[in-house]
Coordinates of C-alpha atoms and ligand atoms in Angstrom, one line a residue:
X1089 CA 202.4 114.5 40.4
X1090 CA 201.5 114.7 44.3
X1091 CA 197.9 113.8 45.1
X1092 CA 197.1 115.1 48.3
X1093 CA 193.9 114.4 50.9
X1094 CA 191.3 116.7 52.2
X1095 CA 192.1 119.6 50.3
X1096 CA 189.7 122.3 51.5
X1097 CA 187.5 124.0 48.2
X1098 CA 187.4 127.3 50.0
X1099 CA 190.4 129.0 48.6
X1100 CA 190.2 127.2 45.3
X1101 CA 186.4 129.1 44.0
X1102 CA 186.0 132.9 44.1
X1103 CA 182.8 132.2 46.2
X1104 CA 185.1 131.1 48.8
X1105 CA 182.7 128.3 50.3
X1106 CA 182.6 124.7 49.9
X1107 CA 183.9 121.4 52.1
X1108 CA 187.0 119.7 51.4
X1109 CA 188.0 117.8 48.2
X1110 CA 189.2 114.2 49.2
X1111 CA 191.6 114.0 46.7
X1112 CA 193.4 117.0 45.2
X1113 CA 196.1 117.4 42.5
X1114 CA 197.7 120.3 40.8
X1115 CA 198.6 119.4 37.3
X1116 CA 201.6 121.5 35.2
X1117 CA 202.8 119.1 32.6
X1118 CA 200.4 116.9 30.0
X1119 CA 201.9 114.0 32.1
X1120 CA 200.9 114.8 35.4
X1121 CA 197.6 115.4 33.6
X1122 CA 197.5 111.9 32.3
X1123 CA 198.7 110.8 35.6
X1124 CA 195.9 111.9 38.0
X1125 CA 192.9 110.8 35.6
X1126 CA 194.5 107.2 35.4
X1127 CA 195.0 107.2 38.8
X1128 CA 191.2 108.4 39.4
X1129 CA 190.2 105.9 36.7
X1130 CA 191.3 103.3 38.6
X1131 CA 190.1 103.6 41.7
X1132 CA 186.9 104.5 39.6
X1133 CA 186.4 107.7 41.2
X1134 CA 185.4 110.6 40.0
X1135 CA 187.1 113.6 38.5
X1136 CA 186.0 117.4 38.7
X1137 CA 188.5 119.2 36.6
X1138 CA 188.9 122.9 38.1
X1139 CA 190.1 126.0 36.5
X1140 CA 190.2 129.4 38.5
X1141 CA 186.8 128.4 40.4
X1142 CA 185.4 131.8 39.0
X1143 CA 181.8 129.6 37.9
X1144 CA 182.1 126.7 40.5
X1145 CA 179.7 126.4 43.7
X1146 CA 181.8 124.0 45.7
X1147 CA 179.2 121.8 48.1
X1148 CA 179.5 122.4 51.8
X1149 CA 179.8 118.2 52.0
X1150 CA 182.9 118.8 49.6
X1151 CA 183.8 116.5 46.8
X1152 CA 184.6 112.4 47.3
X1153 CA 186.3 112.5 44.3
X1154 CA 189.9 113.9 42.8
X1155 CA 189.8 117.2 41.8
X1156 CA 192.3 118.2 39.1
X1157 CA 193.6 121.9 39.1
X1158 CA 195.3 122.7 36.0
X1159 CA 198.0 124.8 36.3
X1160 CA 199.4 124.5 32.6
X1161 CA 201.2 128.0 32.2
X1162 CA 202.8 127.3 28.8
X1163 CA 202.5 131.1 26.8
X1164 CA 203.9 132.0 23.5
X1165 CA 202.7 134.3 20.9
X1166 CA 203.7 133.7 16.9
X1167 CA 204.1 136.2 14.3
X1168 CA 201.1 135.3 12.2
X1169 CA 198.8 136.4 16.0
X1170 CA 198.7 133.0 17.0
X1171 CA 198.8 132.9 20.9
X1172 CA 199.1 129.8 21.9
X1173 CA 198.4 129.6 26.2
X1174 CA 198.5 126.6 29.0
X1175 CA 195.1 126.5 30.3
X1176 CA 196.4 127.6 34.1
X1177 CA 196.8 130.9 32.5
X1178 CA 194.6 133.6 33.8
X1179 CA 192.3 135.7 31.0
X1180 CA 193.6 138.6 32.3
X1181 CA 197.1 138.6 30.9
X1182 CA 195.8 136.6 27.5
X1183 CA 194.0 140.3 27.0
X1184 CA 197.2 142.3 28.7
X1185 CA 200.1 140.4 26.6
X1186 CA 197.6 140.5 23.8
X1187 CA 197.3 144.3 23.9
X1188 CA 201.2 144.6 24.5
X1189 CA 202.3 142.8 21.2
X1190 CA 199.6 144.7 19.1
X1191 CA 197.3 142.2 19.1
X1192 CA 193.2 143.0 18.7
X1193 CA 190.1 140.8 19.0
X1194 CA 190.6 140.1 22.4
X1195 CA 189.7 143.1 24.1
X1196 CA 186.0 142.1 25.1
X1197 CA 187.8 140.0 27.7
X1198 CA 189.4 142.8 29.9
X1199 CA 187.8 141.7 33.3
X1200 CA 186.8 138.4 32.6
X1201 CA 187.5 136.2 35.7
X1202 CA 189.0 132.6 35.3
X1203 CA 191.4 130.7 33.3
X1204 CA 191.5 129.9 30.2
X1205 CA 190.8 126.6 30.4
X1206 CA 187.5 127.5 32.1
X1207 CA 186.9 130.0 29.1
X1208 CA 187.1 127.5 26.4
X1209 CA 185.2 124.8 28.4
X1210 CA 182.2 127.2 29.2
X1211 CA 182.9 129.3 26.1
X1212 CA 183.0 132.7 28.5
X1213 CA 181.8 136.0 26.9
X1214 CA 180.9 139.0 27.8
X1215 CA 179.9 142.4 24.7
X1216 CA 178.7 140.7 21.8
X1217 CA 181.8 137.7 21.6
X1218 CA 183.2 134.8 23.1
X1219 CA 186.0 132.7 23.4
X1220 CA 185.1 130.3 20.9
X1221 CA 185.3 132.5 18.4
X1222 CA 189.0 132.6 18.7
X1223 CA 189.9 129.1 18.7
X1224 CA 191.5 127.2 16.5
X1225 CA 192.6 124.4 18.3
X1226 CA 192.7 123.2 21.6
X1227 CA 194.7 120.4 23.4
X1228 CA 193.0 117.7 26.1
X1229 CA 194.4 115.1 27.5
X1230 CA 191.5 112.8 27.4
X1231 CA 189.8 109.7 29.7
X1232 CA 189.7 106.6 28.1
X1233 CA 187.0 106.1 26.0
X1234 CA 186.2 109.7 25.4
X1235 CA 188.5 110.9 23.0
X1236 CA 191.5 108.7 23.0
X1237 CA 193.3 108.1 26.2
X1238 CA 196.2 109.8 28.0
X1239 CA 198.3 111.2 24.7
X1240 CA 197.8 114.7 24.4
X1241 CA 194.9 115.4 21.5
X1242 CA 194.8 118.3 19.4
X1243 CA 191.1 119.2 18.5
X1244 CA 190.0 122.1 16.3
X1245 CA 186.4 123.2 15.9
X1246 CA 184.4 121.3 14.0
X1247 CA 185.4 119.0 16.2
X1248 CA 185.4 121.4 19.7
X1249 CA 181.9 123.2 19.0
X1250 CA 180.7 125.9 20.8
X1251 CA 177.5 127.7 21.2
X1252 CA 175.7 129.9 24.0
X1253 CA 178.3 129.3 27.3
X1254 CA 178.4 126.0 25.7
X1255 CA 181.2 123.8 24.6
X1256 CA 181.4 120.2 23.9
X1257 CA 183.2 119.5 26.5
X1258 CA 180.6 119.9 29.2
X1259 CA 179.9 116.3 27.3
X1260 CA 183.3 115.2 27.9
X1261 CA 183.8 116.1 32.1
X1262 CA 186.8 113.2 32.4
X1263 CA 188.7 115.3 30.0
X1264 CA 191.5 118.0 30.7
X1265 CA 191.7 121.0 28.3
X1266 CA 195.0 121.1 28.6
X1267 CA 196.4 123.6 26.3
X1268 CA 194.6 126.3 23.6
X1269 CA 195.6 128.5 20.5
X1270 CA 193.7 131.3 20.1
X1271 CA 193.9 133.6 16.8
X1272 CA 193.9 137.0 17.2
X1273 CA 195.0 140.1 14.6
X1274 CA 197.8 142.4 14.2
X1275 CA 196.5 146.0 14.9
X1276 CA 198.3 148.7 13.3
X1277 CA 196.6 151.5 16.1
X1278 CA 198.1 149.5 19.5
X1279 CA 196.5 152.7 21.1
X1280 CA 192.7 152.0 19.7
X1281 CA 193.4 148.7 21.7
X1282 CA 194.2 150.1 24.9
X1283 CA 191.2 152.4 24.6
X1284 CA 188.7 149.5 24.1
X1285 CA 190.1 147.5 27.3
X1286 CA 189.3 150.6 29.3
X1287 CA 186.0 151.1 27.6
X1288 CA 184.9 147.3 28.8
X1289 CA 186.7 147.8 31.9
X1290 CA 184.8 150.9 33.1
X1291 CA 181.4 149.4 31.6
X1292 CA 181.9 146.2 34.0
X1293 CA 182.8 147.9 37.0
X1294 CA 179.5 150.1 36.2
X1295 CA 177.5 147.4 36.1
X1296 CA 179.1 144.5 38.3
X1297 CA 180.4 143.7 41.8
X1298 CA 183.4 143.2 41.0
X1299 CA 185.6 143.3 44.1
X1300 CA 182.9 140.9 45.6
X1301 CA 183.3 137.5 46.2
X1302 CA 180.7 136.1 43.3
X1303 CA 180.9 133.7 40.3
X1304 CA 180.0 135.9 37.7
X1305 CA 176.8 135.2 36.3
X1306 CA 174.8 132.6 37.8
X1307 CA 172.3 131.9 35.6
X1308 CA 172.5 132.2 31.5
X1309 CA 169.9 134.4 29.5
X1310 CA 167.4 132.5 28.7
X1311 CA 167.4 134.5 25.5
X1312 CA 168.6 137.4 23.8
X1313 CA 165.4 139.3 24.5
X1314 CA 165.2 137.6 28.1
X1315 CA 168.1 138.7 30.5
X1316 CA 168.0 136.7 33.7
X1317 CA 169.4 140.0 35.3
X1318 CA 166.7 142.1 34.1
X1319 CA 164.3 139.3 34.7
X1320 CA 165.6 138.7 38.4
X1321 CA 165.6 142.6 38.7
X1322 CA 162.1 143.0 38.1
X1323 CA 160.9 140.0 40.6
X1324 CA 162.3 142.6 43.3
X1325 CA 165.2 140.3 44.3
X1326 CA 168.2 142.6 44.7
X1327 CA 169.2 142.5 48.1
X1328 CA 167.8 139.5 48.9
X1329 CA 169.3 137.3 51.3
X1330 CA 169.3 133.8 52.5
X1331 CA 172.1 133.4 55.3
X1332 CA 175.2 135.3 53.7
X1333 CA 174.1 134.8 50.2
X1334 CA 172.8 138.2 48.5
X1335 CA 171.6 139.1 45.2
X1336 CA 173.8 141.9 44.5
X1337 CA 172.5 145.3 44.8
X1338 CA 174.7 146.3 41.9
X1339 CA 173.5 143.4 39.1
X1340 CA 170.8 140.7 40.3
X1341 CA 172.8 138.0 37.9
X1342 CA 175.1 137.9 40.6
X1343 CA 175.3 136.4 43.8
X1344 CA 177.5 138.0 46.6
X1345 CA 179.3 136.2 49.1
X1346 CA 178.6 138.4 52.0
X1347 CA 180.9 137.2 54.2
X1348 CA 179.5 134.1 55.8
X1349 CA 177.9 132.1 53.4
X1350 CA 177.7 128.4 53.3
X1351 CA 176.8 126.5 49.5
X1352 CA 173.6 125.9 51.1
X1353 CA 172.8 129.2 51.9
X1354 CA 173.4 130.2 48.2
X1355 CA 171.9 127.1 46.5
X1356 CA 169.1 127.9 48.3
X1357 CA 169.2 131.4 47.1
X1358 CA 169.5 130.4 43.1
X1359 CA 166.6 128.0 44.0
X1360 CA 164.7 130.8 45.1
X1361 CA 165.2 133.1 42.6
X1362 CA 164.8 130.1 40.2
X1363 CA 160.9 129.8 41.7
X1364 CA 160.0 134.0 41.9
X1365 CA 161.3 134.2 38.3
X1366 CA 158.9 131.0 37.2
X1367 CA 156.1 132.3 39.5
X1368 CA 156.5 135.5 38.1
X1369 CA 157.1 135.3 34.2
X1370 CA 156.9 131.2 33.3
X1371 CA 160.4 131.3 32.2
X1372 CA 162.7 128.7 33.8
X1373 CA 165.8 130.2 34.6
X1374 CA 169.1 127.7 34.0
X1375 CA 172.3 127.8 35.9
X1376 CA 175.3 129.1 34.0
X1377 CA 177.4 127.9 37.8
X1378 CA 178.5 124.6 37.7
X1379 CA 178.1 122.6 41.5
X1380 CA 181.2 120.7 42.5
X1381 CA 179.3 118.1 44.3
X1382 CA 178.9 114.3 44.8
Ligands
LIG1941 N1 169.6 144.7 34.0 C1 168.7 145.1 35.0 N2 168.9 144.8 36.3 C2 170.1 144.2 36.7 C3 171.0 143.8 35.7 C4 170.8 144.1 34.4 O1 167.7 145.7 34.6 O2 170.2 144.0 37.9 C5 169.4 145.0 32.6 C6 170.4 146.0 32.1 O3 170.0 147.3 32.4 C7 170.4 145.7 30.6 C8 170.1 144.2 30.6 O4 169.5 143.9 31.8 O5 169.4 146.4 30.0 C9 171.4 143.4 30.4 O6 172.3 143.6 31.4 P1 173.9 143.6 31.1 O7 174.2 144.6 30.0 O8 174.6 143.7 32.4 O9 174.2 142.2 30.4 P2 173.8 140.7 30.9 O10 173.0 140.1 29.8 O11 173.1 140.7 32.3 C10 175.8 139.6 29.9 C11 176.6 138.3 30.3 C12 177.7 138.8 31.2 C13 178.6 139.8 30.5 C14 177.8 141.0 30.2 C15 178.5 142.1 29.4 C16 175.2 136.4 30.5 C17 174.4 135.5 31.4 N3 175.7 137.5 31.1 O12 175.2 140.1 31.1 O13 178.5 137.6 31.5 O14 179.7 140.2 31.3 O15 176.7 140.5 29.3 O16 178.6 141.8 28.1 O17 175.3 136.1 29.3 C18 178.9 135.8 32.9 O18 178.6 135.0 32.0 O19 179.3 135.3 34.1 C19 178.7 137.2 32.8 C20 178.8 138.0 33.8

């Protein structure tokens, strides 16, 4: 494992803002995992643990502590539609390898940006289902303390609980999901899967900016009857802008990188939207984005 200094954060979040890391480490094997959070540990320094950066607002100040990228590309499918997948390993090709081998259940998460350590750690979703729903176990390497040191732990839910874009391990952060098993089912009409990946495809490119640089959704629903896009919407806020951040004309969950945009000018933004939204409707609005900050 090779830690390096003053990694810049711009690259590394689909926002593409953000200062530098001070220390940085890409992490392949369980080892190297274990490696970087003992050497973070003990220089008591703190640890953000980074997947694709798809729902990460990297702070124009950067981070002063190590940031772990997990690049854990271990895939393997078993005959009883086990698919068992390194968290490094994009969405995108749990969904495409998924489809290839017959496999259904996963087809909600055509388009989904990230990894899929990100998706178990935020439980992502997206029409009606959501990773946790899927898993049956996941591996972490933990921090000591948390859930048993360095070793490599296998958790299963109901240990690993997951609710709204919630998991427990937004309670563990020093913790690496390493590794996860997802169970998916043998479909006997391959075809019927390919259909439904194009179905969710074409209904997010509808309805989100896609190509932009974003972070998805920046803020959850604060209900199922109350949509912060809807709610956002109806404040007037599309288009907005503060510097080169931009409610997105297309979906106003979504902030859009316009080109020039600093963290600032799109914390700013969220804070904004957070008061027009209170102003408007009393309804405090929460971040789904996570800041990679001090
Ligand atoms: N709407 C508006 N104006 C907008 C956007 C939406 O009026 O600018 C209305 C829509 O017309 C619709 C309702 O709000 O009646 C809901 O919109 P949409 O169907 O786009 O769903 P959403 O609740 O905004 C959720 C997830 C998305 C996921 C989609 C598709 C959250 C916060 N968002 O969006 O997830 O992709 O459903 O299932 O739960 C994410 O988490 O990053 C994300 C993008």
């Amino acid at each position: 494992m090779h830690i390096q200094e003053n990694i810049s954060l711009v690259p590394l979040t689909t926002f593409r803002v953000g200062g530098p890391a001070r220390f940085f480490a890409r992490v392949r094997s369980s080892e190297e995992a274990a490696e970087a959070l003992s050497w973070a540990e003990a220089r008591s320094m703190p640890v953000f643990v980074l997947g694709g950066g798809t729902n990460v607002l990297a702070a124009d100040e950067g981070f002063p502590g190590l940031v772990i990228k997990v690049e854990n590309t271990d895939f393997e499918m078993q005959s009883d539609g086990s698919v068992t997948v390194g968290a490094g390993v994009p969405m995108g090709r749990v969904v495409q390898e998924a489809a290839k081998a017959g496999l259904t259940g996963f087809e909600w998460a055509a388009g989904l940006p990230g990894t899929v350590g990100g998706a178990i750690f935020g439980n992502a979703g997206a029409f009606g289902h959501a990773t946790g729903e899927f898993i049956r176990e996941v591996t972490v390497i933990g921090s000591a303390g948390v859930i048993g040191g360095s070793d490599p732990t296998i958790l299963a839910p109901p240990e690993v609980q997951f609710r709204y874009r919630w998991s427990n391990f937004k309670e563990w952060p020093g913790t690496v999901i390493f590794r996860g098993v997802f169970q998916l089912k043998t479909d006997n009409d391959p075809a019927s899967i390919t259909a439904e990946i194009q179905r969710v495809m074409a209904a997010r490119c509808a309805h989100q900016p896609l190509g932009d640089r974003s972070e998805g959704c920046i803020f959850k629903n604060p209900s199922a009857k109350q949509l912060a896009g809807k709610l956002i919407d109806e404040c007037g806020l599309k288009g907005v802008r503060v510097g080169g951040a931009e409610v997105s004309r297309k979906h106003a969950n979504f902030i859009v990188n316009i080109g020039s945009a600093t963290a600032r000018d799109i914390m700013q933004l969220i804070l904004l939207i957070k008061q027009r939204v209170y102003e408007k409707t009393g309804i405090e609005l929460e971040e789904e984005v996570r800041y990679l900050k001090a």
